Amino acid sequence: MDRPSDRVIVIGAGPVGLCLSLALSQQGIPVCLIEALGDHNFLEQVPRAGTNHPATLELFERIGLYDKLEPRGIIAPLFHYWDRHESKLVAEFDHAHLKDDTRFPYVLQCERIKIVEEALKLVKAHPGIELRLSTEFTAFSQTADGVTVQVRNPAGDSEAIAGSYLVSAEGARSIVRKDLDIEFEGFTYPDRTLNIEVAYDFRQHGYTERNYISDPDEWSNLFHWKGPPDRWRVHFPTAPDADETALTQPDALQARLQRFLPIGKGFNIVGSNLYVVHQRVAKKFRAGRAILAGDSAHVNSPIGAMGMNSGIHDAFNLAEKLVSILRGEADADILDRYERQRRHVALQHTQAQTMRNKRLLTEKDPAVRRKNHDELRRTAEDPKLARAFLLRSSLIESLREAEQIA
Ligand SMILES: Cc1cc2nc3c(=O)[nH]c(=O)nc-3n(C[C@H](O)[C@H](O)[C@H](O)COP(=O)(O)OP(=O)(O)OC[C@H]3O[C@@H](n4cnc5c(N)ncnc54)[C@H](O)[C@@H]3O)c2cc1C
C-alpha cells in the first residue's frame, strides 16, 4: 500500500481536494496533494462559497473538521425569502424541521477561505499525505496500471509523480478535463454578479443570517459572516455590457447599497468583486484512472449555496470507492457508479435547483411572482411541506436519491 505507485494523486487543495485527501488518508490510503498556491499566498483567495448545509457538516465531522469550523462560523437555523418590490418578508424557513433527519438542523455560515485554512492544517498534520504546495500540475498520462503526472515544482523544475489514480479537484478550469477532451456542457449567464462585503448589521432591519431577495429589476442575496469585524455579503446582478471599473467604484457601490437599504449614513464597505456565473456539467466524470470532482466536474450559480457543498459530497462518495478498490475489496468498475450518482445529482439537483432559484428571484410577471410567493409562504407554514422543501434545499434528498442509483 505504501509504494509511491499506490498513492492517489489529488490536484488542487480547494475544499474538495482537501476533504478528499483527508477522507482517503484517514482510511490508510496514501495521498499526494498538489497545489499551485504556496504558504505565502494560500489565504489570498477571493471570497467565494460560505454556506455549509447539514449533510456537509456531517461529512466535516467525519474527518475532524467540523469542530475546527464551528467556532469560526455562524450557526444559522433560519433563512428568508424577501420581496424587495413590496419591502416585505415572504417566508421564513426553519431547519428545525430537519431535526429527525440530521444531527445538524442548521447551516453553518463559514467561508471557503476558513474551510481551506483549517483543512490544510489537518492535512499538514497527517503523515499519510504528501503535500506539495507551490507546485503546478501541467500534464498527465495513464496506463492500465497507473498514472503519471507532470508538475512544475517550487524550484521551477519539471518533475514526474506516479500514482494509482488521479483526481482532478483543480476547479472549473481543470486541465485534466480539457486534456481528456471531456465536454463541459451547459451555458454561461450573460450578466455578472456583483458581490459587495459590508460591515453593517442588517438584522436590525428584520433580516436573518441568509436572505434571498426577489425583485423584477434587481434581485439580491444577503449573507452574514463572522468577523471580527462581522461582515455581510450582498449580491446584485449587473448589466451584461456594464464596465467593470465603473461598477466597482466606491461611489457606485455605495449608491447601490443605499438604493437597496437607505440607512441615512454611509455603509462601511470592506470589499467587492465581480464574478461570472456558469451552469455546466462535464459529460463524463471519469476516463480510466483519471476522475473529476467538484468544480472540475460541475459549476453552477451560487444562488442556493450548492456548488461547494455538492463538490464536497463528490469527494466523500469518491473516497469511499477508491478505498474499497485500493484495499482490493471492489472492482474499479464501481467508479462508474460514482459518475452515475454524482452526475445525476449535478444535473437533477444542483443545476435544476439553482436555475429554479434564479428564476424565482428574477421573475418579472406580477401574477407569477404573486403565485410563487404564495406557494413559498404556504410551504414554510406547513411543517410537512417545509420539511420536504428543506430536505431538497439542504441537499439531503440528493444524497438519499444517489444511494438508490445502482
Ligand atoms: C462568488 C461565489 C460564491 C459562491 N458561494 C457558494 C456558496 O455559498 N455555497 C457553495 O456551495 N458554493 C458556492 N460557490 C462555489 C464554490 O466556491 C465552488 O464550488 C468551490 O470552491 C469548488 O471547490 P473545488 O475544491 O472544486 O475547487 P476550487 O475551490 O476552485 O479549488 C481548486 C484548487 O485547485 C488549485 N489549482 C488549480 N489549478 C491547479 C494546477 N494546475 N496545479 C495545482 N493546483 C491547481 C487552485 O489553486 C485551488 O486551490 C461560490 C462561488 C463563487 C464564485
GROMACS .gro file of C-alpha atoms and ligand atoms in nm:
model
  459
    1MET     CA    1   0.000   0.000   0.000
    2ASP     CA    2   0.294   0.233   0.064
    3ARG     CA    3   0.467   0.212  -0.272
    4PRO     CA    4   0.455   0.551  -0.450
    5SER     CA    5   0.260   0.397  -0.737
    6ASP     CA    6  -0.027   0.305  -0.499
    7ARG     CA    7  -0.092   0.654  -0.380
    8VAL     CA    8  -0.378   0.864  -0.507
    9ILE     CA    9  -0.270   1.192  -0.665
   10VAL     CA   10  -0.510   1.477  -0.591
   11ILE     CA   11  -0.473   1.803  -0.784
   12GLY     CA   12  -0.599   2.112  -0.601
   13ALA     CA   13  -0.617   2.199  -0.230
   14GLY     CA   14  -0.958   2.364  -0.255
   15PRO     CA   15  -1.236   2.237  -0.028
   16VAL     CA   16  -1.290   1.930  -0.248
   17GLY     CA   17  -0.924   1.823  -0.280
   18LEU     CA   18  -0.858   1.878   0.090
   19CYS     CA   19  -1.165   1.682   0.206
   20LEU     CA   20  -1.087   1.401  -0.036
   21SER     CA   21  -0.724   1.381   0.080
   22LEU     CA   22  -0.830   1.366   0.446
   23ALA     CA   23  -1.105   1.109   0.382
   24LEU     CA   24  -0.860   0.884   0.193
   25SER     CA   25  -0.562   0.917   0.424
   26GLN     CA   26  -0.770   0.863   0.737
   27GLN     CA   27  -0.862   0.524   0.585
   28GLY     CA   28  -0.495   0.440   0.531
   29ILE     CA   29  -0.470   0.534   0.163
   30PRO     CA   30  -0.154   0.735   0.085
   31VAL     CA   31  -0.214   1.063  -0.095
   32CYS     CA   32  -0.002   1.315  -0.282
   33LEU     CA   33  -0.184   1.651  -0.283
   34ILE     CA   34  -0.059   1.906  -0.535
   35GLU     CA   35  -0.147   2.276  -0.504
   36ALA     CA   36  -0.026   2.571  -0.711
   37LEU     CA   37  -0.062   2.818  -0.424
   38GLY     CA   38   0.203   2.830  -0.152
   39ASP     CA   39   0.205   2.911   0.219
   40HIS     CA   40   0.279   3.275   0.130
   41ASN     CA   41  -0.037   3.328  -0.076
   42PHE     CA   42  -0.276   3.047   0.022
   43LEU     CA   43  -0.506   3.281   0.213
   44GLU     CA   44  -0.513   3.547  -0.059
   45GLN     CA   45  -0.812   3.397  -0.242
   46VAL     CA   46  -1.122   3.595  -0.344
   47PRO     CA   47  -1.438   3.550  -0.131
   48ARG     CA   48  -1.650   3.262  -0.257
   49ALA     CA   49  -1.869   2.994  -0.104
   50GLY     CA   50  -1.964   3.006   0.261
   51THR     CA   51  -2.295   2.837   0.340
   52ASN     CA   52  -2.244   2.480   0.460
   53HIS     CA   53  -2.554   2.262   0.456
   54PRO     CA   54  -2.638   1.998   0.723
   55ALA     CA   55  -2.528   1.699   0.513
   56THR     CA   56  -2.191   1.865   0.453
   57LEU     CA   57  -2.150   1.932   0.825
   58GLU     CA   58  -2.196   1.560   0.891
   59LEU     CA   59  -1.914   1.489   0.645
   60PHE     CA   60  -1.689   1.756   0.801
   61GLU     CA   61  -1.747   1.588   1.136
   62ARG     CA   62  -1.629   1.253   0.996
   63ILE     CA   63  -1.284   1.396   0.912
   64GLY     CA   64  -1.248   1.605   1.230
   65LEU     CA   65  -1.310   1.936   1.051
   66TYR     CA   66  -1.647   2.037   1.197
   67ASP     CA   67  -1.506   2.119   1.542
   68LYS     CA   68  -1.247   2.347   1.384
   69LEU     CA   69  -1.506   2.534   1.175
   70GLU     CA   70  -1.793   2.581   1.418
   71PRO     CA   71  -1.613   2.842   1.634
   72ARG     CA   72  -1.521   3.036   1.318
   73GLY     CA   73  -1.872   3.037   1.173
   74ILE     CA   74  -2.231   3.133   1.249
   75ILE     CA   75  -2.495   2.870   1.321
   76ALA     CA   76  -2.798   2.970   1.113
   77PRO     CA   77  -3.116   2.761   1.153
   78LEU     CA   78  -3.330   3.009   0.955
   79PHE     CA   79  -3.336   3.151   0.608
   80HIS     CA   80  -3.563   3.408   0.448
   81TYR     CA   81  -3.724   3.487   0.117
   82TRP     CA   82  -3.796   3.859   0.080
   83ASP     CA   83  -3.987   4.060  -0.177
   84ARG     CA   84  -3.783   4.375  -0.236
   85HIS     CA   85  -4.052   4.524  -0.461
   86GLU     CA   86  -4.304   4.514  -0.175
   87SER     CA   87  -4.040   4.552   0.101
   88LYS     CA   88  -4.171   4.252   0.289
   89LEU     CA   89  -4.071   3.913   0.421
   90VAL     CA   90  -4.236   3.640   0.211
   91ALA     CA   91  -4.136   3.326   0.401
   92GLU     CA   92  -3.912   3.208   0.684
   93PHE     CA   93  -3.777   2.852   0.665
   94ASP     CA   94  -3.653   2.681   0.980
   95HIS     CA   95  -3.410   2.388   0.961
   96ALA     CA   96  -3.559   2.267   1.292
   97HIS     CA   97  -3.799   2.076   1.063
   98LEU     CA   98  -3.499   1.850   0.984
   99LYS     CA   99  -3.431   1.758   1.348
  100ASP     CA  100  -3.509   1.390   1.281
  101ASP     CA  101  -3.310   1.386   0.956
  102THR     CA  102  -2.975   1.522   1.068
  103ARG     CA  103  -2.764   1.589   1.374
  104PHE     CA  104  -2.716   1.942   1.235
  105PRO     CA  105  -3.056   2.110   1.184
  106TYR     CA  106  -2.893   2.432   1.064
  107VAL     CA  107  -2.641   2.563   0.813
  108LEU     CA  108  -2.301   2.687   0.922
  109GLN     CA  109  -2.210   3.021   0.768
  110CYS     CA  110  -1.834   2.970   0.735
  111GLU     CA  111  -1.645   3.096   0.434
  112ARG     CA  112  -1.447   2.877   0.195
  113ILE     CA  113  -1.124   3.050   0.295
  114LYS     CA  114  -1.169   2.941   0.660
  115ILE     CA  115  -1.257   2.588   0.547
  116VAL     CA  116  -0.942   2.552   0.337
  117GLU     CA  117  -0.727   2.713   0.608
  118GLU     CA  118  -0.848   2.468   0.875
  119ALA     CA  119  -0.846   2.166   0.642
  120LEU     CA  120  -0.493   2.247   0.529
  121LYS     CA  121  -0.378   2.239   0.893
  122LEU     CA  122  -0.528   1.889   0.930
  123VAL     CA  123  -0.359   1.781   0.606
  124LYS     CA  124  -0.022   1.911   0.726
  125ALA     CA  125  -0.064   1.714   1.049
  126HIS     CA  126  -0.141   1.387   0.867
  127PRO     CA  127   0.164   1.172   0.794
  128GLY     CA  128  -0.016   0.985   0.515
  129ILE     CA  129  -0.045   1.292   0.293
  130GLU     CA  130   0.247   1.426   0.095
  131LEU     CA  131   0.152   1.791   0.049
  132ARG     CA  132   0.318   1.970  -0.242
  133LEU     CA  133   0.246   2.343  -0.218
  134SER     CA  134   0.373   2.599  -0.476
  135THR     CA  135   0.364   2.313  -0.726
  136GLU     CA  136   0.179   2.347  -1.054
  137PHE     CA  137   0.026   2.049  -1.225
  138THR     CA  138   0.082   2.070  -1.602
  139ALA     CA  139   0.000   1.736  -1.769
  140PHE     CA  140  -0.058   1.366  -1.709
  141SER     CA  141  -0.057   1.027  -1.877
  142GLN     CA  142  -0.208   0.693  -1.778
  143THR     CA  143  -0.169   0.322  -1.846
  144ALA     CA  144  -0.381   0.028  -1.737
  145ASP     CA  145  -0.180   0.014  -1.411
  146GLY     CA  146  -0.132   0.372  -1.302
  147VAL     CA  147  -0.096   0.743  -1.371
  148THR     CA  148   0.200   0.978  -1.402
  149VAL     CA  149   0.154   1.349  -1.354
  150GLN     CA  150   0.393   1.624  -1.460
  151VAL     CA  151   0.438   1.918  -1.226
  152ARG     CA  152   0.649   2.233  -1.207
  153ASN     CA  153   0.799   2.227  -0.858
  154PRO     CA  154   0.884   2.535  -0.645
  155ALA     CA  155   1.234   2.544  -0.796
  156GLY     CA  156   1.074   2.577  -1.142
  157ASP     CA  157   1.185   2.228  -1.249
  158SER     CA  158   0.967   1.973  -1.422
  159GLU     CA  159   0.903   1.660  -1.220
  160ALA     CA  160   0.706   1.338  -1.269
  161ILE     CA  161   0.496   1.187  -0.989
  162ALA     CA  162   0.350   0.838  -1.014
  163GLY     CA  163   0.032   0.711  -0.854
  164SER     CA  164  -0.257   0.469  -0.882
  165TYR     CA  165  -0.535   0.722  -0.957
  166LEU     CA  166  -0.551   1.091  -1.040
  167VAL     CA  167  -0.831   1.309  -0.906
  168SER     CA  168  -0.881   1.649  -1.064
  169ALA     CA  169  -1.005   1.881  -0.789
  170GLU     CA  170  -0.846   2.176  -0.970
  171GLY     CA  171  -1.162   2.379  -1.004
  172ALA     CA  172  -1.355   2.494  -1.309
  173ARG     CA  173  -1.052   2.538  -1.536
  174SER     CA  174  -0.944   2.174  -1.495
  175ILE     CA  175  -0.651   2.081  -1.719
  176VAL     CA  176  -0.739   1.714  -1.675
  177ARG     CA  177  -1.091   1.768  -1.812
  178LYS     CA  178  -0.954   1.962  -2.109
  179ASP     CA  179  -0.675   1.709  -2.178
  180LEU     CA  180  -0.930   1.431  -2.178
  181ASP     CA  181  -1.141   1.636  -2.421
  182ILE     CA  182  -1.445   1.600  -2.197
  183GLU     CA  183  -1.715   1.847  -2.296
  184PHE     CA  184  -1.826   2.091  -2.022
  185GLU     CA  185  -2.189   2.101  -2.128
  186GLY     CA  186  -2.414   2.394  -2.037
  187PHE     CA  187  -2.410   2.770  -2.060
  188THR     CA  188  -2.279   3.091  -1.905
  189TYR     CA  189  -2.518   3.364  -1.788
  190PRO     CA  190  -2.461   3.691  -1.981
  191ASP     CA  191  -2.481   3.905  -1.664
  192ARG     CA  192  -2.212   3.904  -1.395
  193THR     CA  193  -2.287   3.910  -1.024
  194LEU     CA  194  -2.155   4.195  -0.811
  195ASN     CA  195  -2.050   4.094  -0.461
  196ILE     CA  196  -2.015   4.369  -0.200
  197GLU     CA  197  -1.885   4.296   0.151
  198VAL     CA  198  -2.018   4.534   0.417
  199ALA     CA  199  -1.957   4.574   0.790
  200TYR     CA  200  -2.314   4.653   0.897
  201ASP     CA  201  -2.571   4.455   1.095
  202PHE     CA  202  -2.871   4.401   0.866
  203ARG     CA  203  -3.058   4.207   1.138
  204GLN     CA  204  -3.181   4.539   1.283
  205HIS     CA  205  -3.399   4.561   0.967
  206GLY     CA  206  -3.557   4.218   1.014
  207TYR     CA  207  -3.315   4.016   0.800
  208THR     CA  208  -3.174   3.683   0.919
  209GLU     CA  209  -2.830   3.531   0.850
  210ARG     CA  210  -2.927   3.412   0.497
  211ASN     CA  211  -3.170   3.604   0.278
  212TYR     CA  212  -3.283   3.553  -0.081
  213ILE     CA  213  -3.446   3.868  -0.211
  214SER     CA  214  -3.662   3.871  -0.523
  215ASP     CA  215  -3.716   4.178  -0.735
  216PRO     CA  216  -3.819   4.218  -1.100
  217ASP     CA  217  -3.542   4.477  -1.152
  218GLU     CA  218  -3.262   4.396  -0.908
  219TRP     CA  219  -3.268   4.069  -0.714
  220SER     CA  220  -3.014   4.020  -0.435
  221ASN     CA  221  -2.878   3.782  -0.173
  222LEU     CA  222  -2.770   3.887   0.172
  223PHE     CA  223  -2.547   3.668   0.394
  224HIS     CA  224  -2.385   3.715   0.733
  225TRP     CA  225  -2.024   3.608   0.812
  226LYS     CA  226  -1.842   3.603   1.142
  227GLY     CA  227  -1.560   3.857   1.191
  228PRO     CA  228  -1.406   4.040   1.355
  229PRO     CA  229  -1.550   4.258   1.225
  230ASP     CA  230  -1.867   4.073   1.123
  231ARG     CA  231  -1.936   4.120   0.753
  232TRP     CA  232  -2.240   4.086   0.531
  233ARG     CA  233  -2.218   3.986   0.167
  234VAL     CA  234  -2.468   4.148  -0.069
  235HIS     CA  235  -2.509   4.017  -0.424
  236PHE     CA  236  -2.657   4.219  -0.710
  237PRO     CA  237  -2.698   4.149  -1.083
  238THR     CA  238  -2.522   4.373  -1.335
  239ALA     CA  239  -2.598   4.459  -1.698
  240PRO     CA  240  -2.403   4.230  -1.936
  241ASP     CA  241  -2.228   4.523  -2.107
  242ALA     CA  242  -2.156   4.729  -1.790
  243ASP     CA  243  -1.797   4.843  -1.743
  244GLU     CA  244  -1.620   4.657  -1.461
  245THR     CA  245  -1.426   4.957  -1.330
  246ALA     CA  246  -1.739   5.174  -1.322
  247LEU     CA  247  -1.937   4.902  -1.141
  248THR     CA  248  -1.684   4.867  -0.861
  249GLN     CA  249  -1.610   5.238  -0.798
  250PRO     CA  250  -1.668   5.315  -0.427
  251ASP     CA  251  -1.941   5.570  -0.514
  252ALA     CA  252  -2.120   5.321  -0.737
  253LEU     CA  253  -2.109   5.050  -0.467
  254GLN     CA  254  -2.236   5.293  -0.203
  255ALA     CA  255  -2.520   5.412  -0.431
  256ARG     CA  256  -2.633   5.054  -0.494
  257LEU     CA  257  -2.640   4.972  -0.125
  258GLN     CA  258  -2.828   5.292  -0.042
  259ARG     CA  259  -3.088   5.208  -0.310
  260PHE     CA  260  -3.123   4.865  -0.154
  261LEU     CA  261  -3.150   4.999   0.202
  262PRO     CA  262  -3.121   5.372   0.274
  263ILE     CA  263  -2.969   5.393   0.622
  264GLY     CA  264  -2.907   5.767   0.642
  265LYS     CA  265  -2.528   5.729   0.656
  266GLY     CA  266  -2.255   5.562   0.450
  267PHE     CA  267  -2.209   5.183   0.458
  268ASN     CA  268  -1.866   5.062   0.566
  269ILE     CA  269  -1.771   4.870   0.250
  270VAL     CA  270  -1.484   4.629   0.315
  271GLY     CA  271  -1.452   4.467  -0.028
  272SER     CA  272  -1.612   4.389  -0.360
  273ASN     CA  273  -1.568   4.169  -0.665
  274LEU     CA  274  -1.750   4.072  -0.982
  275TYR     CA  275  -1.792   3.715  -1.100
  276VAL     CA  276  -1.927   3.528  -1.399
  277VAL     CA  277  -2.181   3.252  -1.337
  278HIS     CA  278  -2.188   2.925  -1.532
  279GLN     CA  279  -2.422   2.627  -1.539
  280ARG     CA  280  -2.207   2.343  -1.673
  281VAL     CA  281  -2.169   1.970  -1.609
  282ALA     CA  282  -1.891   1.755  -1.757
  283LYS     CA  283  -2.017   1.492  -1.998
  284LYS     CA  284  -1.808   1.230  -1.818
  285PHE     CA  285  -1.666   1.231  -1.466
  286ARG     CA  286  -1.409   0.960  -1.532
  287ALA     CA  287  -1.173   0.835  -1.802
  288GLY     CA  288  -0.981   0.528  -1.686
  289ARG     CA  289  -0.778   0.627  -1.379
  290ALA     CA  290  -0.846   1.000  -1.409
  291ILE     CA  291  -1.151   1.125  -1.220
  292LEU     CA  292  -1.315   1.468  -1.196
  293ALA     CA  293  -1.465   1.605  -0.871
  294GLY     CA  294  -1.607   1.937  -0.753
  295ASP     CA  295  -1.592   2.241  -0.982
  296SER     CA  296  -1.375   2.046  -1.222
  297ALA     CA  297  -1.686   1.830  -1.291
  298HIS     CA  298  -1.968   2.083  -1.245
  299VAL     CA  299  -2.021   2.455  -1.189
  300ASN     CA  300  -2.344   2.633  -1.110
  301SER     CA  301  -2.499   2.956  -0.990
  302PRO     CA  302  -2.429   3.019  -0.621
  303ILE     CA  303  -2.798   3.103  -0.553
  304GLY     CA  304  -2.886   2.827  -0.307
  305ALA     CA  305  -2.528   2.758  -0.196
  306MET     CA  306  -2.483   2.424  -0.365
  307GLY     CA  307  -2.155   2.428  -0.563
  308MET     CA  308  -1.905   2.374  -0.287
  309ASN     CA  309  -2.143   2.154  -0.089
  310SER     CA  310  -2.209   1.916  -0.376
  311GLY     CA  311  -1.837   1.912  -0.462
  312ILE     CA  312  -1.760   1.800  -0.107
  313HIS     CA  313  -2.028   1.532  -0.142
  314ASP     CA  314  -1.842   1.413  -0.458
  315ALA     CA  315  -1.522   1.391  -0.255
  316PHE     CA  316  -1.668   1.161   0.012
  317ASN     CA  317  -1.852   0.943  -0.239
  318LEU     CA  318  -1.530   0.901  -0.439
  319ALA     CA  319  -1.312   0.843  -0.131
  320GLU     CA  320  -1.530   0.553  -0.021
  321LYS     CA  321  -1.499   0.388  -0.363
  322LEU     CA  322  -1.124   0.445  -0.401
  323VAL     CA  323  -1.067   0.299  -0.053
  324SER     CA  324  -1.258  -0.019  -0.148
  325ILE     CA  325  -1.070  -0.053  -0.477
  326LEU     CA  326  -0.725   0.007  -0.328
  327ARG     CA  327  -0.793  -0.236  -0.044
  328GLY     CA  328  -0.878  -0.496  -0.306
  329GLU     CA  329  -1.241  -0.517  -0.186
  330ALA     CA  330  -1.405  -0.388  -0.504
  331ASP     CA  331  -1.351  -0.372  -0.875
  332ALA     CA  332  -1.255  -0.044  -1.046
  333ASP     CA  333  -1.595  -0.053  -1.220
  334ILE     CA  334  -1.752   0.096  -0.907
  335LEU     CA  335  -1.607   0.427  -1.026
  336ASP     CA  336  -1.872   0.421  -1.297
  337ARG     CA  337  -2.128   0.427  -1.018
  338TYR     CA  338  -1.956   0.739  -0.880
  339GLU     CA  339  -2.016   0.901  -1.219
  340ARG     CA  340  -2.378   0.784  -1.239
  341GLN     CA  341  -2.456   0.903  -0.887
  342ARG     CA  342  -2.278   1.236  -0.885
  343ARG     CA  343  -2.361   1.335  -1.244
  344HIS     CA  344  -2.727   1.270  -1.167
  345VAL     CA  345  -2.703   1.496  -0.860
  346ALA     CA  346  -2.520   1.767  -1.057
  347LEU     CA  347  -2.788   1.775  -1.327
  348GLN     CA  348  -3.110   1.692  -1.146
  349HIS     CA  349  -3.043   1.859  -0.812
  350THR     CA  350  -2.766   2.120  -0.811
  351GLN     CA  351  -2.823   2.258  -1.158
  352ALA     CA  352  -3.202   2.223  -1.166
  353GLN     CA  353  -3.245   2.376  -0.820
  354THR     CA  354  -3.007   2.671  -0.869
  355MET     CA  355  -3.174   2.756  -1.202
  356ARG     CA  356  -3.515   2.745  -1.031
  357ASN     CA  357  -3.379   2.967  -0.753
  358LYS     CA  358  -3.257   3.226  -1.002
  359ARG     CA  359  -3.592   3.227  -1.189
  360LEU     CA  360  -3.771   3.274  -0.859
  361LEU     CA  361  -3.565   3.580  -0.769
  362THR     CA  362  -3.576   3.742  -1.114
  363GLU     CA  363  -3.940   3.674  -1.214
  364LYS     CA  364  -4.094   3.986  -1.373
  365ASP     CA  365  -4.458   3.886  -1.431
  366PRO     CA  366  -4.654   4.021  -1.128
  367ALA     CA  367  -4.907   3.735  -1.138
  368VAL     CA  368  -4.635   3.468  -1.144
  369ARG     CA  369  -4.445   3.648  -0.868
  370ARG     CA  370  -4.758   3.652  -0.653
  371LYS     CA  371  -4.819   3.282  -0.720
  372ASN     CA  372  -4.456   3.195  -0.639
  373HIS     CA  373  -4.463   3.391  -0.316
  374ASP     CA  374  -4.798   3.243  -0.207
  375GLU     CA  375  -4.656   2.897  -0.265
  376LEU     CA  376  -4.339   2.972  -0.067
  377ARG     CA  377  -4.547   3.110   0.220
  378ARG     CA  378  -4.776   2.804   0.223
  379THR     CA  379  -4.475   2.572   0.213
  380ALA     CA  380  -4.296   2.745   0.501
  381GLU     CA  381  -4.609   2.741   0.718
  382ASP     CA  382  -4.692   2.371   0.668
  383PRO     CA  383  -4.447   2.150   0.867
  384LYS     CA  384  -4.470   1.859   0.620
  385LEU     CA  385  -4.417   2.075   0.313
  386ALA     CA  386  -4.145   2.276   0.487
  387ARG     CA  387  -3.953   1.958   0.575
  388ALA     CA  388  -3.977   1.832   0.214
  389PHE     CA  389  -3.856   2.171   0.087
  390LEU     CA  390  -3.564   2.180   0.331
  391LEU     CA  391  -3.461   1.822   0.251
  392ARG     CA  392  -3.419   1.940  -0.110
  393SER     CA  393  -3.262   2.279  -0.041
  394SER     CA  394  -3.009   2.130   0.201
  395LEU     CA  395  -2.909   1.852  -0.043
  396ILE     CA  396  -3.008   1.569   0.194
  397GLU     CA  397  -3.257   1.446  -0.066
  398SER     CA  398  -2.983   1.443  -0.334
  399LEU     CA  399  -2.770   1.211  -0.119
  400ARG     CA  400  -3.061   0.980  -0.045
  401GLU     CA  401  -3.155   0.965  -0.412
  402ALA     CA  402  -2.792   0.896  -0.517
  403GLU     CA  403  -2.785   0.598  -0.278
  404GLN     CA  404  -3.070   0.442  -0.481
  405ILE     CA  405  -2.868   0.459  -0.805
  406ALA     CA  406  -2.713   0.123  -0.889
  407LIG     C1  407  -1.882   3.428  -0.555
  407LIG     C2  408  -1.906   3.283  -0.533
  407LIG     C3  409  -1.985   3.245  -0.427
  407LIG     C4  410  -2.008   3.111  -0.405
  407LIG     N1  411  -2.088   3.077  -0.300
  407LIG     C5  412  -2.111   2.946  -0.275
  407LIG     C6  413  -2.186   2.905  -0.160
  407LIG     O1  414  -2.235   2.987  -0.079
  407LIG     N2  415  -2.202   2.772  -0.139
  407LIG     C7  416  -2.148   2.679  -0.225
  407LIG     O2  417  -2.168   2.559  -0.200
  407LIG     N3  418  -2.074   2.714  -0.331
  407LIG     C8  419  -2.053   2.845  -0.359
  407LIG     N4  420  -1.971   2.881  -0.465
  407LIG     C9  421  -1.900   2.779  -0.543
  407LIG    C10  422  -1.772   2.732  -0.470
  407LIG     O3  423  -1.682   2.836  -0.442
  407LIG    C11  424  -1.702   2.625  -0.551
  407LIG     O4  425  -1.800   2.529  -0.589
  407LIG    C12  426  -1.592   2.555  -0.468
  407LIG     O5  427  -1.491   2.644  -0.428
  407LIG    C13  428  -1.530   2.445  -0.554
  407LIG     O6  429  -1.430   2.377  -0.481
  407LIG     P1  430  -1.319   2.294  -0.556
  407LIG     O7  431  -1.230   2.244  -0.447
  407LIG     O8  432  -1.380   2.201  -0.652
  407LIG     O9  433  -1.239   2.400  -0.648
  407LIG     P2  434  -1.168   2.534  -0.605
  407LIG    O10  435  -1.226   2.589  -0.482
  407LIG    O11  436  -1.168   2.617  -0.728
  407LIG    O12  437  -1.017   2.489  -0.573
  407LIG    C14  438  -0.929   2.446  -0.674
  407LIG    C15  439  -0.787   2.445  -0.619
  407LIG    O13  440  -0.701   2.390  -0.720
  407LIG    C16  441  -0.585   2.469  -0.733
  407LIG     N5  442  -0.535   2.454  -0.871
  407LIG    C17  443  -0.598   2.491  -0.986
  407LIG     N6  444  -0.524   2.460  -1.093
  407LIG    C18  445  -0.410   2.400  -1.045
  407LIG    C19  446  -0.294   2.345  -1.109
  407LIG     N7  447  -0.279   2.344  -1.241
  407LIG     N8  448  -0.199   2.293  -1.030
  407LIG    C20  449  -0.212   2.290  -0.893
  407LIG     N9  450  -0.320   2.342  -0.829
  407LIG    C21  451  -0.419   2.396  -0.905
  407LIG    C22  452  -0.635   2.610  -0.704
  407LIG    O14  453  -0.529   2.696  -0.665
  407LIG    C23  454  -0.735   2.584  -0.590
  407LIG    O15  455  -0.672   2.586  -0.464
  407LIG    C24  456  -1.949   3.014  -0.491
  407LIG    C25  457  -1.867   3.052  -0.596
  407LIG    C26  458  -1.846   3.186  -0.619
  407LIG    C27  459  -1.760   3.228  -0.736
   0.00000   0.00000   0.00000
